XYZ file of N, CA and C in Angstrom:
369
model
N -29.831 -19.825 6.685
C -30.080 -18.846 5.645
C -29.223 -17.616 5.883
N -28.900 -16.896 4.818
C -28.070 -15.705 4.936
C -28.671 -14.602 4.068
N -28.629 -13.389 4.569
C -29.067 -12.221 3.807
C -27.838 -11.411 3.417
N -27.849 -10.905 2.203
C -26.686 -10.199 1.661
C -27.076 -8.791 1.224
N -26.240 -7.825 1.589
C -26.486 -6.433 1.202
C -25.209 -5.842 0.632
N -25.268 -5.462 -0.641
C -24.110 -4.863 -1.297
C -24.111 -3.348 -1.118
N -22.916 -2.776 -1.167
C -22.768 -1.324 -1.147
C -21.461 -0.967 -1.850
N -21.331 0.327 -2.161
C -20.082 0.808 -2.731
C -20.107 1.097 -4.220
N -21.215 0.804 -4.879
C -21.298 1.107 -6.302
C -21.402 2.601 -6.542
N -21.324 2.977 -7.814
C -21.432 4.388 -8.149
C -20.927 4.677 -9.537
N -20.712 5.956 -9.803
C -20.219 6.429 -11.094
C -18.752 6.802 -10.954
N -17.933 6.295 -11.859
C -16.497 6.568 -11.813
C -15.981 6.713 -13.242
N -14.937 7.484 -13.393
C -14.326 7.632 -14.717
C -13.438 6.434 -15.033
N -13.263 6.176 -16.303
C -12.369 5.102 -16.725
C -10.990 5.299 -16.100
N -10.414 4.207 -15.623
C -9.134 4.257 -14.948
C -9.243 4.415 -13.445
N -10.440 4.712 -12.977
C -10.661 4.898 -11.553
C -10.872 3.596 -10.803
N -11.185 3.735 -9.520
C -11.339 2.580 -8.644
C -12.624 2.683 -7.828
N -13.139 1.533 -7.472
C -14.251 1.426 -6.537
C -14.028 0.195 -5.686
N -14.579 0.234 -4.481
C -14.544 -0.938 -3.609
C -15.958 -1.314 -3.231
N -16.370 -2.484 -3.637
C -17.687 -2.984 -3.274
C -17.583 -3.796 -1.989
N -18.617 -3.696 -1.181
C -18.717 -4.493 0.037
C -20.021 -5.271 0.015
N -19.994 -6.413 0.640
C -21.204 -7.234 0.775
C -21.260 -7.717 2.216
N -22.224 -7.189 2.946
C -22.397 -7.562 4.347
C -23.421 -8.683 4.454
N -23.060 -9.704 5.184
C -23.937 -10.866 5.344
C -24.492 -10.916 6.757
N -25.741 -11.207 6.852
C -26.356 -11.437 8.162
C -26.845 -12.876 8.207
N -27.011 -13.370 9.396
C -27.366 -14.772 9.529
C -26.219 -15.512 10.178
N -26.299 -16.797 10.141
C -25.347 -17.603 10.868
C -24.247 -18.160 9.979
N -23.098 -18.367 10.550
C -22.026 -19.151 9.937
C -21.569 -18.618 8.592
N -21.239 -17.330 8.549
C -20.735 -16.739 7.299
C -19.557 -17.527 6.769
N -18.708 -18.003 7.644
C -17.504 -18.715 7.213
C -17.826 -20.077 6.588
N -19.076 -20.490 6.642
C -19.488 -21.746 6.022
C -19.862 -21.583 4.552
N -19.837 -20.349 4.071
C -20.283 -20.062 2.716
C -19.127 -19.632 1.822
N -19.051 -20.250 0.666
C -18.238 -19.682 -0.395
C -18.972 -18.449 -0.907
N -18.222 -17.439 -1.298
C -18.818 -16.167 -1.707
C -18.355 -15.799 -3.113
N -19.215 -15.086 -3.801
C -18.859 -14.688 -5.163
C -19.404 -13.330 -5.522
N -18.747 -12.714 -6.473
C -19.235 -11.501 -7.109
C -19.554 -11.842 -8.569
N -20.705 -11.416 -8.984
C -21.157 -11.620 -10.348
C -21.673 -10.284 -10.868
N -21.792 -10.157 -12.177
C -22.323 -8.909 -12.714
C -23.246 -9.197 -13.882
N -24.129 -8.258 -14.108
C -25.073 -8.389 -15.216
C -25.135 -7.071 -15.962
N -24.727 -7.111 -17.202
C -24.791 -5.945 -18.062
C -26.141 -5.928 -18.757
N -26.556 -4.760 -19.166
C -27.865 -4.594 -19.760
C -28.050 -5.520 -20.957
N -29.105 -6.322 -20.926
C -29.404 -7.215 -22.036
C -28.585 -8.487 -22.081
N -27.769 -8.703 -21.061
C -26.923 -9.892 -21.052
C -27.206 -10.757 -19.832
N -26.712 -11.981 -19.862
C -26.863 -12.881 -18.733
C -25.876 -12.505 -17.626
N -26.231 -12.919 -16.435
C -25.348 -12.696 -15.300
C -24.069 -13.505 -15.496
N -22.923 -12.885 -15.177
C -21.646 -13.555 -15.404
C -20.756 -13.516 -14.168
N -19.904 -14.477 -14.105
C -18.932 -14.629 -13.027
C -17.894 -13.527 -13.100
N -17.539 -12.961 -11.946
C -16.468 -11.969 -11.844
C -15.334 -12.520 -10.981
N -15.655 -12.896 -9.739
C -14.649 -13.407 -8.826
C -15.351 -14.198 -7.726
N -14.684 -15.250 -7.260
C -15.229 -16.058 -6.177
C -14.122 -16.380 -5.195
N -14.528 -16.646 -3.949
C -13.566 -16.936 -2.901
C -14.121 -18.048 -2.018
N -13.246 -18.953 -1.640
C -13.673 -20.095 -0.833
C -13.969 -19.677 0.603
N -14.475 -20.626 1.357
C -14.891 -20.341 2.737
C -13.741 -19.821 3.589
N -12.565 -20.375 3.400
C -11.403 -19.946 4.184
C -10.661 -18.772 3.544
N -10.957 -18.517 2.277
C -10.230 -17.487 1.537
C -8.996 -18.008 0.822
N -8.736 -19.297 0.955
C -7.513 -19.860 0.390
C -7.602 -20.055 -1.121
N -8.818 -20.202 -1.641
C -9.004 -20.444 -3.069
C -9.785 -19.283 -3.676
N -9.237 -18.721 -4.729
C -9.841 -17.573 -5.405
C -9.758 -17.792 -6.910
N -10.829 -17.425 -7.594
C -10.839 -17.469 -9.055
C -11.344 -16.128 -9.584
N -10.777 -15.706 -10.702
C -11.198 -14.479 -11.370
C -11.556 -14.772 -12.817
N -12.523 -14.019 -13.317
C -12.772 -14.037 -14.749
C -11.575 -13.418 -15.460
N -11.291 -13.898 -16.653
C -10.144 -13.379 -17.402
C -10.267 -11.872 -17.633
N -11.477 -11.397 -17.778
C -11.703 -9.991 -18.102
C -11.335 -9.048 -16.955
N -11.229 -9.570 -15.731
C -10.930 -8.706 -14.588
C -9.619 -9.071 -13.911
N -8.995 -10.153 -14.340
C -7.765 -10.618 -13.707
C -6.694 -9.536 -13.771
N -6.053 -9.286 -12.624
C -5.030 -8.256 -12.549
C -5.561 -6.877 -12.222
N -6.880 -6.708 -12.285
C -7.488 -5.405 -11.980
C -8.387 -5.462 -10.751
N -9.060 -6.579 -10.541
C -9.982 -6.735 -9.423
C -9.374 -7.673 -8.388
N -9.730 -7.423 -7.115
C -9.280 -8.292 -6.026
C -10.460 -8.590 -5.111
N -10.735 -9.876 -4.903
C -11.775 -10.284 -3.972
C -11.118 -10.658 -2.649
N -11.778 -10.332 -1.554
C -11.274 -10.712 -0.238
C -12.466 -10.848 0.693
N -12.222 -11.466 1.837
C -13.290 -11.624 2.813
C -12.727 -11.462 4.211
N -13.590 -10.993 5.107
C -13.256 -10.873 6.516
C -14.346 -11.639 7.269
N -14.034 -12.849 7.663
C -15.045 -13.688 8.313
C -15.450 -13.146 9.687
N -14.585 -12.385 10.313
C -14.928 -11.789 11.601
C -15.970 -10.686 11.448
N -15.988 -10.058 10.266
C -16.930 -8.969 9.995
C -18.078 -9.408 9.101
N -18.107 -10.684 8.745
C -19.170 -11.209 7.872
C -19.285 -10.400 6.583
N -18.152 -10.081 5.994
C -18.148 -9.206 4.825
C -17.193 -9.734 3.762
N -17.624 -9.594 2.514
C -16.760 -9.888 1.375
C -16.621 -8.606 0.562
N -15.439 -8.413 -0.010
C -15.117 -7.182 -0.722
C -14.718 -7.480 -2.166
N -14.884 -6.470 -2.999
C -14.356 -6.523 -4.358
C -13.698 -5.178 -4.635
N -12.381 -5.179 -4.644
C -11.623 -3.974 -4.993
C -11.452 -3.948 -6.501
N -11.924 -2.886 -7.123
C -11.895 -2.783 -8.576
C -11.025 -1.596 -8.966
N -9.928 -1.883 -9.636
C -9.003 -0.855 -10.099
C -8.975 -0.824 -11.624
N -8.449 0.251 -12.164
C -8.311 0.407 -13.623
C -9.625 0.079 -14.328
N -10.672 0.661 -13.838
C -11.996 0.350 -14.370
C -12.134 0.808 -15.817
N -12.905 0.039 -16.563
C -13.148 0.297 -17.975
C -14.656 0.477 -18.200
N -15.033 1.174 -19.252
C -16.473 1.313 -19.539
C -17.184 -0.030 -19.641
N -16.505 -1.052 -20.121
C -17.132 -2.365 -20.245
C -17.348 -3.068 -18.903
N -16.853 -2.491 -17.821
C -17.141 -3.009 -16.478
C -18.491 -2.508 -15.964
N -19.116 -1.600 -16.693
C -20.419 -1.085 -16.281
C -21.432 -2.214 -16.217
N -22.077 -2.351 -15.054
C -23.014 -3.447 -14.823
C -23.622 -3.296 -13.434
N -24.629 -4.107 -13.175
C -25.089 -4.294 -11.803
C -24.268 -5.438 -11.218
N -23.665 -5.194 -10.086
C -22.816 -6.188 -9.438
C -23.583 -6.820 -8.272
N -23.546 -8.153 -8.249
C -24.251 -8.918 -7.241
C -23.275 -9.733 -6.404
N -23.586 -9.812 -5.145
C -22.886 -10.685 -4.220
C -23.731 -11.947 -4.043
N -23.075 -13.093 -3.922
C -23.807 -14.349 -3.768
C -23.075 -15.265 -2.799
N -23.849 -16.154 -2.186
C -23.302 -17.099 -1.210
C -23.721 -18.517 -1.572
N -22.823 -19.439 -1.289
C -23.071 -20.848 -1.588
C -22.604 -21.668 -0.398
N -23.516 -22.493 0.123
C -23.206 -23.291 1.307
C -22.468 -24.555 0.924
N -21.382 -24.374 0.179
C -20.591 -25.512 -0.260
C -19.278 -24.980 -0.814
N -18.588 -25.795 -1.554
C -17.303 -25.397 -2.111
C -17.492 -24.286 -3.145
N -16.431 -23.544 -3.383
C -16.475 -22.430 -4.315
C -16.825 -22.920 -5.723
N -17.552 -22.108 -6.446
C -17.955 -22.427 -7.821
C -18.018 -21.134 -8.619
N -17.962 -21.243 -9.946
C -17.974 -20.040 -10.787
C -19.285 -19.875 -11.542
N -20.182 -20.833 -11.422
C -21.458 -20.784 -12.137
C -22.504 -20.117 -11.269
N -23.147 -19.059 -11.760
C -24.145 -18.362 -10.930
C -25.260 -19.285 -10.416
N -25.686 -20.241 -11.222
C -26.795 -21.109 -10.828
C -26.473 -21.966 -9.610
N -25.203 -22.091 -9.283
C -24.819 -22.911 -8.121
C -24.894 -22.150 -6.803
N -25.218 -20.872 -6.864
C -25.266 -20.056 -5.651
C -26.685 -19.979 -5.119
N -26.779 -20.054 -3.783
C -28.071 -20.193 -3.125
C -28.701 -18.864 -2.730
N -27.882 -17.886 -2.406
C -28.385 -16.621 -1.872
C -27.759 -15.466 -2.636
N -28.572 -14.437 -2.857
C -28.150 -13.287 -3.650
C -28.537 -11.977 -2.969
N -27.684 -10.972 -3.158
C -28.038 -9.633 -2.739
C -28.870 -8.952 -3.799
N -29.205 -7.702 -3.532
C -30.089 -6.964 -4.431
C -29.330 -6.306 -5.583
N -28.029 -6.257 -5.476
C -27.190 -5.684 -6.523
C -26.861 -4.227 -6.288
N -25.730 -3.800 -6.830
C -25.324 -2.396 -6.767
C -24.803 -2.002 -8.140
N -25.225 -0.824 -8.594
C -24.872 -0.374 -9.941
C -23.471 0.217 -9.959
N -22.684 -0.210 -10.923
C -21.375 0.377 -11.193
C -21.408 0.920 -12.623
N -21.118 2.205 -12.756
C -21.099 2.843 -14.061
C -19.735 3.484 -14.277
N -19.082 3.113 -15.364
C -17.761 3.640 -15.687
C -17.884 4.476 -16.950
N -17.579 5.749 -16.823
C -17.681 6.649 -17.964
C -16.344 6.743 -18.686
N -16.434 6.953 -19.993
C -15.208 7.019 -20.802
C -14.686 8.438 -20.897
């Protein structure tokens, strides 16, 4: 089992940047594919970016491609989401998730979730 704790959210102006971190506790972090997902008010949780266990495979949602970068440091049991050129439509609660298998983009395929961190982008 793994526990996930997100940090780094906050309020930023459009065009600004934020870096989210997700610290994992438990065993064998490198055995988990990791993902960032977000949920906007009144909407379903959606895929943002995912990274494979080794970091060799990465997928981004079209809406964030070229602006967001996912990375992981298996030595630090941490996954990151660097968010640049933020837009008001990026406002959401961002969740980190882990999956004890190959990388996937569907939220339902993830086994463990953090509590979420709020990102608010003002226009």
